[in-house]
DNA sequence: CTCTATATGTCATACTCTGACGCTATTAGT
DNA sequence: ACTAATAGCGTCAGAGTATGACATATAGAG
């Protein structure tokens, strides 16, 4: 195989993060990113489907880990406890990547176009979790609801963890799922 | 006040729906929409922020209705029952708009860019519901979780209602919230 | 009828993204 | 070590999205 191109991809990500931090996402043309990385604008689009996509690189890794974790939960476990356990398995990944993802999270929070893409990525995760549940025999009727609700509960946990890093993510996850159980118990 | 421009806006929407149905969303340039509506491309962007936005016109109406419905629920009602009641109030709006929204829903389902925007609109609804809950004294810690979970539960109900119109939306909503309660009861 | 506010047209332009073609460098095979 | 294949990259062209600036036309208020 010829030259790898992996170095170029990393340089593009590095250049983009720097420029986004300086001028913001919308005010940074792709040409500027490519230029700082020492390549052409065309090369950028050979490494990333579009300008937003480069901010969401770890999502496929997270998805694979989650699907694997769901499959590893002992059989007979109910859907939401299964998903809670799977999310606990991803905690080390989040803790390890925290310093890297923090600036990206802030950038996403203040850029509507990136929020949209972030929501789309979460939807992909929900789909993957739905399939993983159905592979365990969960009824196709409730699998999407469980996957979606668990995803949102975990999202609440991570958001709190970002704002208040003193509480471990494990505890935030348990706390959020506790609140979900209490809130749902009030339904008739 | 001079000419209203309301007729042009409607013509643009009509022309867009026709062209999207014929050639798809991505394959329809804004210029073609404007041309069929008898105006310039520039005028299109004076009526809609971007090409996707025209598919999500009813969202603000739905949002206002939901916020109003949440405020109208008797005090002392718990968050999720409050939101369930609020969503029940929006059922007539959905039933009335069903023939109009059906082609749009199919178009959104098969167009990634529109799915992203749809998710963003749902996020706006969740934010509005969160605020509406907090205005009723719901703890700011659990309001976002309740709003998000209720929104997803309602989304599941509407999706089933679209696929199987024989069951009334009211029943789909109750059924989905029942499933949410059962699923959450299995936690711990 | 005149004035004014608002909608629209016109023109220019920056930016995103894609296709086509050719060049170059790296790697595998001999 | 030499060659050939291949993946990465540059260059060019072009369509489509979206926005700003300025001019024009039209409907309603006085």
Tab-separated table of C-alpha atoms (C1' of nucleotides) in Angstrom:
chain	number	residue	atom	x	y	z
A	1	UNK	CA	0.000	0.000	0.000
A	2	UNK	CA	1.208	3.523	-0.878
A	3	UNK	CA	1.511	6.454	1.534
A	4	UNK	CA	-0.848	6.253	4.426
A	5	UNK	CA	-2.372	9.711	4.670
A	6	UNK	CA	-2.972	9.225	8.356
A	7	UNK	CA	-0.574	12.018	9.204
A	8	UNK	CA	-2.419	14.412	6.919
A	9	UNK	CA	-5.708	13.544	8.575
A	10	UNK	CA	-4.288	14.307	12.014
A	11	UNK	CA	-2.755	17.567	10.812
A	12	UNK	CA	-6.114	18.590	9.382
A	13	UNK	CA	-7.864	17.901	12.678
A	14	UNK	CA	-5.212	19.752	14.639
A	15	UNK	CA	-5.318	22.757	12.293
A	16	UNK	CA	-9.091	22.836	12.389
A	17	UNK	CA	-9.279	22.794	16.178
A	18	UNK	CA	-6.814	25.666	16.385
A	19	UNK	CA	-8.612	27.779	13.796
A	20	UNK	CA	-12.053	27.029	15.226
A	21	UNK	CA	-10.805	28.121	18.651
A	22	UNK	CA	-9.454	31.344	17.164
A	23	UNK	CA	-12.213	32.430	14.798
A	24	UNK	CA	-15.102	30.042	15.400
A	25	UNK	CA	-16.482	27.308	13.182
A	26	UNK	CA	-18.514	29.355	10.716
A	27	UNK	CA	-15.788	31.951	10.243
A	28	UNK	CA	-13.200	29.346	9.275
A	29	UNK	CA	-13.228	28.374	5.592
A	30	UNK	CA	-12.122	24.871	4.728
A	31	UNK	CA	-9.417	26.432	2.585
A	32	UNK	CA	-7.837	27.920	5.721
A	33	UNK	CA	-7.797	24.547	7.469
A	34	UNK	CA	-6.260	22.806	4.489
A	35	UNK	CA	-3.737	25.575	4.021
A	36	UNK	CA	-2.523	25.367	7.621
A	37	UNK	CA	-2.277	21.593	7.295
A	38	UNK	CA	-0.161	22.029	4.160
A	39	UNK	CA	-2.614	20.430	1.754
A	40	UNK	CA	-5.296	21.467	-0.703
A	41	UNK	CA	-8.945	22.100	0.029
A	42	UNK	CA	-9.742	19.098	-2.176
A	43	UNK	CA	-7.675	16.835	0.043
A	44	UNK	CA	-9.714	17.880	3.065
A	45	UNK	CA	-12.816	16.431	1.457
A	46	UNK	CA	-10.976	13.196	0.751
A	47	UNK	CA	-10.491	12.719	4.497
A	48	UNK	CA	-13.813	14.071	5.785
A	49	UNK	CA	-17.240	13.898	4.222
A	50	UNK	CA	-17.905	17.515	5.148
A	51	UNK	CA	-16.672	20.303	7.374
A	52	UNK	CA	-18.700	19.200	10.415
A	53	UNK	CA	-17.791	15.554	10.266
A	54	UNK	CA	-14.272	16.022	11.578
A	55	UNK	CA	-15.614	17.022	14.998
A	56	UNK	CA	-17.275	13.636	15.482
A	57	UNK	CA	-14.536	11.132	14.945
A	58	UNK	CA	-14.903	9.083	18.107
A	59	UNK	CA	-18.559	8.276	17.503
A	60	UNK	CA	-17.998	5.064	15.594
A	61	UNK	CA	-15.634	3.814	18.281
A	62	UNK	CA	-18.218	4.597	20.934
A	63	UNK	CA	-20.920	2.881	18.913
A	64	UNK	CA	-18.952	-0.316	18.494
A	65	UNK	CA	-18.086	-0.354	22.172
A	66	UNK	CA	-21.725	0.139	23.156
A	67	UNK	CA	-23.017	-2.593	20.872
A	68	UNK	CA	-20.396	-4.975	22.186
A	69	UNK	CA	-21.226	-4.049	25.777
A	70	UNK	CA	-24.936	-4.655	25.255
A	71	UNK	CA	-24.212	-8.099	23.847
A	72	UNK	CA	-22.042	-8.906	26.858
A	73	UNK	CA	-24.749	-8.245	29.469
A	74	UNK	CA	-26.057	-11.472	31.062
A	75	UNK	CA	-29.165	-12.825	29.394
A	76	UNK	CA	-32.434	-12.258	31.106
A	77	UNK	CA	-31.549	-8.705	32.101
A	78	UNK	CA	-34.316	-6.206	31.294
A	79	UNK	CA	-33.724	-3.612	28.547
A	80	UNK	CA	-33.058	-0.469	30.574
A	81	UNK	CA	-30.771	-2.192	33.121
A	82	UNK	CA	-28.977	-3.717	30.158
A	83	UNK	CA	-28.402	-0.336	28.572
A	84	UNK	CA	-27.378	1.226	31.875
A	85	UNK	CA	-24.762	-1.476	32.289
A	86	UNK	CA	-23.559	-0.922	28.720
A	87	UNK	CA	-23.145	2.802	29.325
A	88	UNK	CA	-21.153	2.072	32.457
A	89	UNK	CA	-18.770	0.134	30.249
A	90	UNK	CA	-18.115	3.258	28.175
A	91	UNK	CA	-17.154	5.395	31.167
A	92	UNK	CA	-13.408	4.689	30.863
A	93	UNK	CA	-13.521	5.807	27.240
A	94	UNK	CA	-15.109	9.103	28.254
A	95	UNK	CA	-12.694	9.629	31.135
A	96	UNK	CA	-9.711	8.937	28.900
A	97	UNK	CA	-10.867	11.275	26.120
A	98	UNK	CA	-12.110	14.042	28.378
A	99	UNK	CA	-9.249	16.538	27.869
A	100	UNK	CA	-9.432	16.017	24.108
A	101	UNK	CA	-13.187	16.303	23.743
A	102	UNK	CA	-13.720	19.249	26.061
A	103	UNK	CA	-12.929	22.046	23.572
A	104	UNK	CA	-14.958	20.250	20.941
A	105	UNK	CA	-17.951	20.045	23.227
A	106	UNK	CA	-17.866	23.770	23.872
A	107	UNK	CA	-17.562	24.477	20.165
A	108	UNK	CA	-20.524	22.237	19.389
A	109	UNK	CA	-22.599	23.894	22.098
A	110	UNK	CA	-22.210	27.320	20.544
A	111	UNK	CA	-22.584	26.335	16.880
A	112	UNK	CA	-26.100	25.417	15.695
A	113	UNK	CA	-24.860	23.525	12.646
A	114	UNK	CA	-22.699	21.354	14.889
A	115	UNK	CA	-25.520	20.762	17.329
A	116	UNK	CA	-27.557	19.376	14.467
A	117	UNK	CA	-24.812	16.975	13.509
A	118	UNK	CA	-24.348	15.996	17.138
A	119	UNK	CA	-28.019	15.101	17.400
A	120	UNK	CA	-27.756	13.084	14.206
A	121	UNK	CA	-24.840	11.140	15.641
A	122	UNK	CA	-26.844	10.421	18.774
A	123	UNK	CA	-29.654	9.138	16.582
A	124	UNK	CA	-27.224	6.729	14.949
A	125	UNK	CA	-26.225	5.489	18.384
A	126	UNK	CA	-29.876	4.996	19.264
A	127	UNK	CA	-30.395	2.948	16.121
A	128	UNK	CA	-27.395	0.788	16.923
A	129	UNK	CA	-28.638	0.245	20.477
A	130	UNK	CA	-32.081	-0.638	19.163
A	131	UNK	CA	-30.601	-3.310	16.937
A	132	UNK	CA	-28.418	-4.589	19.756
A	133	UNK	CA	-31.459	-4.932	21.998
A	134	UNK	CA	-33.445	-6.756	19.347
A	135	UNK	CA	-30.524	-9.117	18.847
A	136	UNK	CA	-30.999	-10.033	22.507
A	137	UNK	CA	-34.645	-10.822	21.903
A	138	UNK	CA	-36.166	-7.563	23.104
A	139	UNK	CA	-39.524	-6.875	21.510
A	140	UNK	CA	-39.152	-4.718	18.415
A	141	UNK	CA	-41.998	-2.581	19.681
A	142	UNK	CA	-40.277	-1.357	22.833
A	143	UNK	CA	-36.630	-1.583	21.800
A	144	UNK	CA	-36.580	1.838	20.080
A	145	UNK	CA	-38.223	3.534	23.057
A	146	UNK	CA	-35.808	1.958	25.536
A	147	UNK	CA	-32.763	2.793	23.420
A	148	UNK	CA	-33.844	6.398	22.969
A	149	UNK	CA	-34.705	6.955	26.613
A	150	UNK	CA	-31.503	5.350	27.855
A	151	UNK	CA	-29.456	7.424	25.413
A	152	UNK	CA	-31.031	10.631	26.683
A	153	UNK	CA	-30.534	9.617	30.284
A	154	UNK	CA	-26.879	8.969	29.616
A	155	UNK	CA	-26.635	12.274	27.777
A	156	UNK	CA	-27.978	14.033	30.866
A	157	UNK	CA	-25.367	12.253	32.957
A	158	UNK	CA	-22.478	13.256	30.704
A	159	UNK	CA	-23.692	16.830	30.514
A	160	UNK	CA	-23.706	17.114	34.281
A	161	UNK	CA	-20.303	15.433	34.383
A	162	UNK	CA	-18.903	18.022	31.990
A	163	UNK	CA	-20.251	20.883	34.100
A	164	UNK	CA	-19.281	19.394	37.457
A	165	UNK	CA	-16.273	17.092	37.112
A	166	UNK	CA	-16.036	16.447	40.846
A	167	UNK	CA	-18.705	13.740	40.732
A	168	UNK	CA	-17.512	10.597	38.880
A	169	UNK	CA	-19.325	9.748	35.665
A	170	UNK	CA	-20.308	6.367	37.101
A	171	UNK	CA	-22.224	8.113	39.868
A	172	UNK	CA	-23.820	10.569	37.444
A	173	UNK	CA	-25.087	7.658	35.343
A	174	UNK	CA	-26.593	5.881	38.336
A	175	UNK	CA	-28.128	9.106	39.586
A	176	UNK	CA	-29.692	9.948	36.219
A	177	UNK	CA	-31.215	6.477	35.837
A	178	UNK	CA	-32.540	6.731	39.397
A	179	UNK	CA	-34.261	9.984	38.475
A	180	UNK	CA	-35.670	8.335	35.369
A	181	UNK	CA	-37.153	5.507	37.440
A	182	UNK	CA	-38.677	7.919	39.955
A	183	UNK	CA	-40.119	10.187	37.271
A	184	UNK	CA	-41.644	7.278	35.364
A	185	UNK	CA	-43.081	5.742	38.518
A	186	UNK	CA	-45.393	8.763	38.776
A	187	UNK	CA	-47.129	7.676	35.562
A	188	UNK	CA	-50.400	6.186	36.744
B	1	UNK	CA	-48.519	48.465	5.061
B	2	UNK	CA	-47.530	47.573	1.476
B	3	UNK	CA	-47.929	44.193	-0.202
B	4	UNK	CA	-47.936	41.320	2.207
B	5	UNK	CA	-45.855	38.651	0.513
B	6	UNK	CA	-47.888	35.929	2.195
B	7	UNK	CA	-49.082	34.624	-1.147
B	8	UNK	CA	-45.512	34.321	-2.401
B	9	UNK	CA	-44.554	32.339	0.674
B	10	UNK	CA	-47.381	29.888	0.077
B	11	UNK	CA	-46.518	29.559	-3.607
B	12	UNK	CA	-42.929	28.802	-2.672
B	13	UNK	CA	-43.994	26.060	-0.290
B	14	UNK	CA	-46.368	24.562	-2.819
B	15	UNK	CA	-43.777	24.644	-5.599
B	16	UNK	CA	-41.151	23.111	-3.331
B	17	UNK	CA	-43.367	20.220	-2.260
B	18	UNK	CA	-44.169	19.429	-5.869
B	19	UNK	CA	-40.556	19.524	-6.996
B	20	UNK	CA	-39.308	17.587	-3.993
B	21	UNK	CA	-41.860	14.891	-4.724
B	22	UNK	CA	-40.728	14.748	-8.340
B	23	UNK	CA	-36.949	14.885	-8.050
B	24	UNK	CA	-36.148	14.650	-4.352
B	25	UNK	CA	-34.836	17.277	-1.979
B	26	UNK	CA	-31.157	17.274	-2.883
B	27	UNK	CA	-31.833	17.221	-6.611
B	28	UNK	CA	-34.012	20.331	-6.468
B	29	UNK	CA	-32.079	23.618	-6.643
B	30	UNK	CA	-33.583	26.593	-4.875
B	31	UNK	CA	-33.566	28.354	-8.226
B	32	UNK	CA	-36.068	25.794	-9.550
B	33	UNK	CA	-38.397	26.368	-6.602
B	34	UNK	CA	-38.273	30.121	-6.957
B	35	UNK	CA	-38.743	29.906	-10.696
B	36	UNK	CA	-41.875	27.773	-10.397
B	37	UNK	CA	-43.219	30.176	-7.787
B	38	UNK	CA	-42.618	33.076	-10.163
B	39	UNK	CA	-40.010	34.829	-8.041
B	40	UNK	CA	-36.243	35.107	-7.817
B	41	UNK	CA	-33.914	32.844	-5.869
B	42	UNK	CA	-33.076	35.807	-3.670
B	43	UNK	CA	-36.727	36.181	-2.675
B	44	UNK	CA	-36.778	32.578	-1.500
B	45	UNK	CA	-34.153	33.384	1.099
B	46	UNK	CA	-36.173	36.369	2.268
B	47	UNK	CA	-39.012	34.016	3.229
B	48	UNK	CA	-36.997	31.062	4.535
B	49	UNK	CA	-33.694	31.032	6.371
B	50	UNK	CA	-32.505	28.126	4.274
B	51	UNK	CA	-33.714	25.388	1.978
B	52	UNK	CA	-34.542	22.973	4.811
B	53	UNK	CA	-36.413	25.406	6.948
B	54	UNK	CA	-39.501	25.494	4.739
B	55	UNK	CA	-40.308	21.876	5.661
B	56	UNK	CA	-40.692	22.750	9.343
B	57	UNK	CA	-43.185	25.543	9.432
B	58	UNK	CA	-45.652	24.149	11.940
B	59	UNK	CA	-43.039	23.648	14.636
B	60	UNK	CA	-43.447	27.045	16.253
B	61	UNK	CA	-47.205	26.613	16.367
B	62	UNK	CA	-46.759	23.209	18.005
B	63	UNK	CA	-44.285	24.651	20.467
B	64	UNK	CA	-46.585	27.449	21.557
B	65	UNK	CA	-49.465	25.037	21.929
B	66	UNK	CA	-47.374	22.663	24.031
B	67	UNK	CA	-46.081	25.385	26.336
B	68	UNK	CA	-49.608	26.668	26.828
B	69	UNK	CA	-50.890	23.152	27.493
B	70	UNK	CA	-48.219	22.502	30.108
B	71	UNK	CA	-49.138	25.692	31.915
B	72	UNK	CA	-52.798	24.682	31.903
B	73	UNK	CA	-52.272	21.361	33.703
B	74	UNK	CA	-53.540	21.434	37.317
B	75	UNK	CA	-50.886	22.255	39.865
B	76	UNK	CA	-49.454	19.408	41.844
B	77	UNK	CA	-49.352	17.076	38.857
B	78	UNK	CA	-46.010	15.314	38.517
B	79	UNK	CA	-43.737	16.171	35.542
B	80	UNK	CA	-44.290	13.180	33.248
B	81	UNK	CA	-48.088	13.069	33.737
B	82	UNK	CA	-48.076	16.802	33.066
B	83	UNK	CA	-46.254	16.356	29.798
B	84	UNK	CA	-48.392	13.408	28.783
B	85	UNK	CA	-51.479	15.550	29.297
B	86	UNK	CA	-49.911	18.373	27.299
B	87	UNK	CA	-49.184	16.052	24.384
B	88	UNK	CA	-52.764	14.848	24.463
B	89	UNK	CA	-53.797	18.457	23.909
B	90	UNK	CA	-51.803	18.550	20.676
B	91	UNK	CA	-53.508	15.498	19.211
B	92	UNK	CA	-56.186	17.509	17.346
B	93	UNK	CA	-53.458	19.581	15.712
B	94	UNK	CA	-51.757	16.440	14.459
B	95	UNK	CA	-55.006	14.886	13.263
B	96	UNK	CA	-55.957	18.058	11.432
B	97	UNK	CA	-52.570	18.430	9.712
B	98	UNK	CA	-52.076	14.765	8.945
B	99	UNK	CA	-52.816	14.875	5.193
B	100	UNK	CA	-50.562	17.903	4.822
B	101	UNK	CA	-47.636	16.604	6.845
B	102	UNK	CA	-47.613	13.065	5.508
B	103	UNK	CA	-45.601	13.694	2.311
B	104	UNK	CA	-43.241	15.900	4.294
B	105	UNK	CA	-42.626	13.162	6.831
B	106	UNK	CA	-41.714	10.681	4.120
B	107	UNK	CA	-39.389	13.204	2.521
B	108	UNK	CA	-37.667	13.883	5.835
B	109	UNK	CA	-37.290	10.165	6.520
B	110	UNK	CA	-35.332	9.613	3.328
B	111	UNK	CA	-33.186	12.766	3.418
B	112	UNK	CA	-30.341	12.843	5.962
B	113	UNK	CA	-30.038	16.613	5.879
B	114	UNK	CA	-33.726	16.930	6.740
B	115	UNK	CA	-33.480	14.366	9.511
B	116	UNK	CA	-30.811	16.508	11.109
B	117	UNK	CA	-33.024	19.560	10.985
B	118	UNK	CA	-35.945	17.561	12.313
B	119	UNK	CA	-33.890	16.479	15.309
B	120	UNK	CA	-32.844	20.074	15.885
B	121	UNK	CA	-36.495	21.145	15.898
B	122	UNK	CA	-37.286	18.447	18.417
B	123	UNK	CA	-34.459	19.727	20.581
B	124	UNK	CA	-36.046	23.176	20.519
B	125	UNK	CA	-39.308	21.641	21.664
B	126	UNK	CA	-37.508	19.892	24.490
B	127	UNK	CA	-35.973	23.168	25.583
B	128	UNK	CA	-39.359	24.860	25.554
B	129	UNK	CA	-40.884	22.031	27.571
B	130	UNK	CA	-38.023	22.204	30.041
B	131	UNK	CA	-38.671	25.886	30.608
B	132	UNK	CA	-42.386	25.279	30.894
B	133	UNK	CA	-41.790	22.645	33.560
B	134	UNK	CA	-39.484	24.894	35.522
B	135	UNK	CA	-42.080	27.640	35.374
B	136	UNK	CA	-44.334	25.206	37.229
B	137	UNK	CA	-41.744	24.725	39.951
B	138	UNK	CA	-40.197	21.485	38.705
B	139	UNK	CA	-36.622	21.061	39.879
B	140	UNK	CA	-34.174	22.357	37.282
B	141	UNK	CA	-32.167	19.178	37.752
B	142	UNK	CA	-34.839	16.794	36.536
B	143	UNK	CA	-36.833	19.045	34.200
B	144	UNK	CA	-34.543	18.498	31.185
B	145	UNK	CA	-34.604	14.734	31.637
B	146	UNK	CA	-38.390	14.627	31.915
B	147	UNK	CA	-38.882	16.893	28.915
B	148	UNK	CA	-36.520	14.865	26.771
B	149	UNK	CA	-37.949	11.506	27.752
B	150	UNK	CA	-41.539	12.638	27.279
B	151	UNK	CA	-40.689	14.096	23.878
B	152	UNK	CA	-39.178	10.809	22.748
B	153	UNK	CA	-42.115	8.847	24.055
B	154	UNK	CA	-44.469	11.068	22.119
B	155	UNK	CA	-42.289	10.731	19.054
B	156	UNK	CA	-42.604	6.964	19.292
B	157	UNK	CA	-46.370	7.338	19.535
B	158	UNK	CA	-46.604	9.566	16.465
B	159	UNK	CA	-44.307	7.302	14.471
B	160	UNK	CA	-46.529	4.306	15.169
B	161	UNK	CA	-49.567	6.440	14.377
B	162	UNK	CA	-48.111	7.340	10.987
B	163	UNK	CA	-47.418	3.711	10.174
B	164	UNK	CA	-50.690	2.350	11.491
B	165	UNK	CA	-53.436	4.978	11.291
B	166	UNK	CA	-56.124	2.616	12.530
B	167	UNK	CA	-55.215	3.188	16.183
B	168	UNK	CA	-56.079	6.743	17.349
B	169	UNK	CA	-53.156	8.938	18.348
B	170	UNK	CA	-54.618	9.342	21.830
B	171	UNK	CA	-54.337	5.596	22.355
B	172	UNK	CA	-50.827	5.470	20.905
B	173	UNK	CA	-49.740	8.163	23.370
B	174	UNK	CA	-51.199	6.318	26.349
B	175	UNK	CA	-49.705	3.049	25.171
B	176	UNK	CA	-46.227	4.524	24.708
B	177	UNK	CA	-46.251	6.134	28.151
B	178	UNK	CA	-47.407	2.833	29.640
B	179	UNK	CA	-44.452	1.113	28.037
B	180	UNK	CA	-42.161	3.809	29.402
B	181	UNK	CA	-43.463	3.241	32.930
B	182	UNK	CA	-43.064	-0.528	32.649
B	183	UNK	CA	-39.569	-0.303	31.203
B	184	UNK	CA	-38.410	2.155	33.872
B	185	UNK	CA	-39.924	0.081	36.662
B	186	UNK	CA	-37.352	-2.618	35.875
B	187	UNK	CA	-34.556	-0.263	36.981
B	188	UNK	CA	-33.212	-1.434	40.323
C	1	DC	C1'	-51.883	62.564	-5.158
C	2	DT	C1'	-47.855	62.194	-2.661
C	3	DC	C1'	-45.185	59.871	0.613
C	4	DT	C1'	-43.446	55.950	2.776
C	5	DA	C1'	-42.708	51.432	4.075
C	6	DT	C1'	-42.163	46.897	2.439
C	7	DA	C1'	-41.471	43.364	-0.973
C	8	DT	C1'	-38.930	42.160	-4.760
C	9	DG	C1'	-35.293	42.342	-8.508
C	10	DT	C1'	-30.531	42.720	-9.751
C	11	DC	C1'	-25.792	42.137	-9.179
C	12	DA	C1'	-21.753	40.588	-6.905
C	13	DT	C1'	-19.457	37.421	-4.046
C	14	DA	C1'	-17.838	34.057	-0.501
C	15	DC	C1'	-18.177	29.399	0.678
C	16	DT	C1'	-19.334	24.310	0.353
C	17	DC	C1'	-18.912	20.232	-2.038
C	18	DT	C1'	-18.130	17.067	-6.172
C	19	DG	C1'	-16.376	15.164	-10.517
C	20	DA	C1'	-12.595	14.393	-13.769
C	21	DC	C1'	-7.957	14.009	-14.917
C	22	DG	C1'	-3.122	13.634	-14.218
C	23	DC	C1'	0.948	13.405	-11.284
C	24	DT	C1'	3.660	11.465	-7.522
C	25	DA	C1'	5.336	8.755	-4.010
C	26	DT	C1'	5.290	4.506	-1.570
C	27	DT	C1'	4.987	-0.344	-1.395
C	28	DA	C1'	4.894	-5.217	-3.119
C	29	DG	C1'	6.737	-8.556	-6.145
C	30	DT	C1'	10.476	-10.311	-8.853
D	1	DA	C1'	17.577	-2.962	-7.045
D	2	DC	C1'	14.206	-2.399	-10.534
D	3	DT	C1'	9.613	-2.303	-12.001
D	4	DA	C1'	4.709	-2.007	-11.721
D	5	DA	C1'	0.702	-1.178	-9.321
D	6	DT	C1'	-1.825	1.638	-6.173
D	7	DA	C1'	-3.342	4.958	-3.017
D	8	DG	C1'	-2.840	9.780	-2.000
D	9	DC	C1'	-2.622	14.302	-3.676
D	10	DG	C1'	-2.846	18.576	-6.882
D	11	DT	C1'	-5.241	21.039	-10.323
D	12	DC	C1'	-9.127	22.615	-12.685
D	13	DA	C1'	-13.918	23.251	-13.530
D	14	DG	C1'	-18.450	23.784	-12.013
D	15	DA	C1'	-22.989	23.505	-9.596
D	16	DG	C1'	-25.361	24.865	-5.597
D	17	DT	C1'	-26.061	27.454	-1.081
D	18	DA	C1'	-26.394	31.644	1.167
D	19	DT	C1'	-25.665	36.758	2.062
D	20	DG	C1'	-24.823	41.787	1.416
D	21	DA	C1'	-25.646	46.078	-1.143
D	22	DC	C1'	-28.302	48.824	-3.918
D	23	DA	C1'	-32.129	49.910	-6.955
D	24	DT	C1'	-37.001	49.447	-8.192
D	25	DA	C1'	-41.826	48.819	-7.830
D	26	DT	C1'	-46.124	48.497	-5.373
D	27	DA	C1'	-49.708	48.974	-1.913
D	28	DG	C1'	-51.577	51.665	1.650
D	29	DA	C1'	-51.666	56.111	4.829
D	30	DG	C1'	-52.167	60.957	5.001
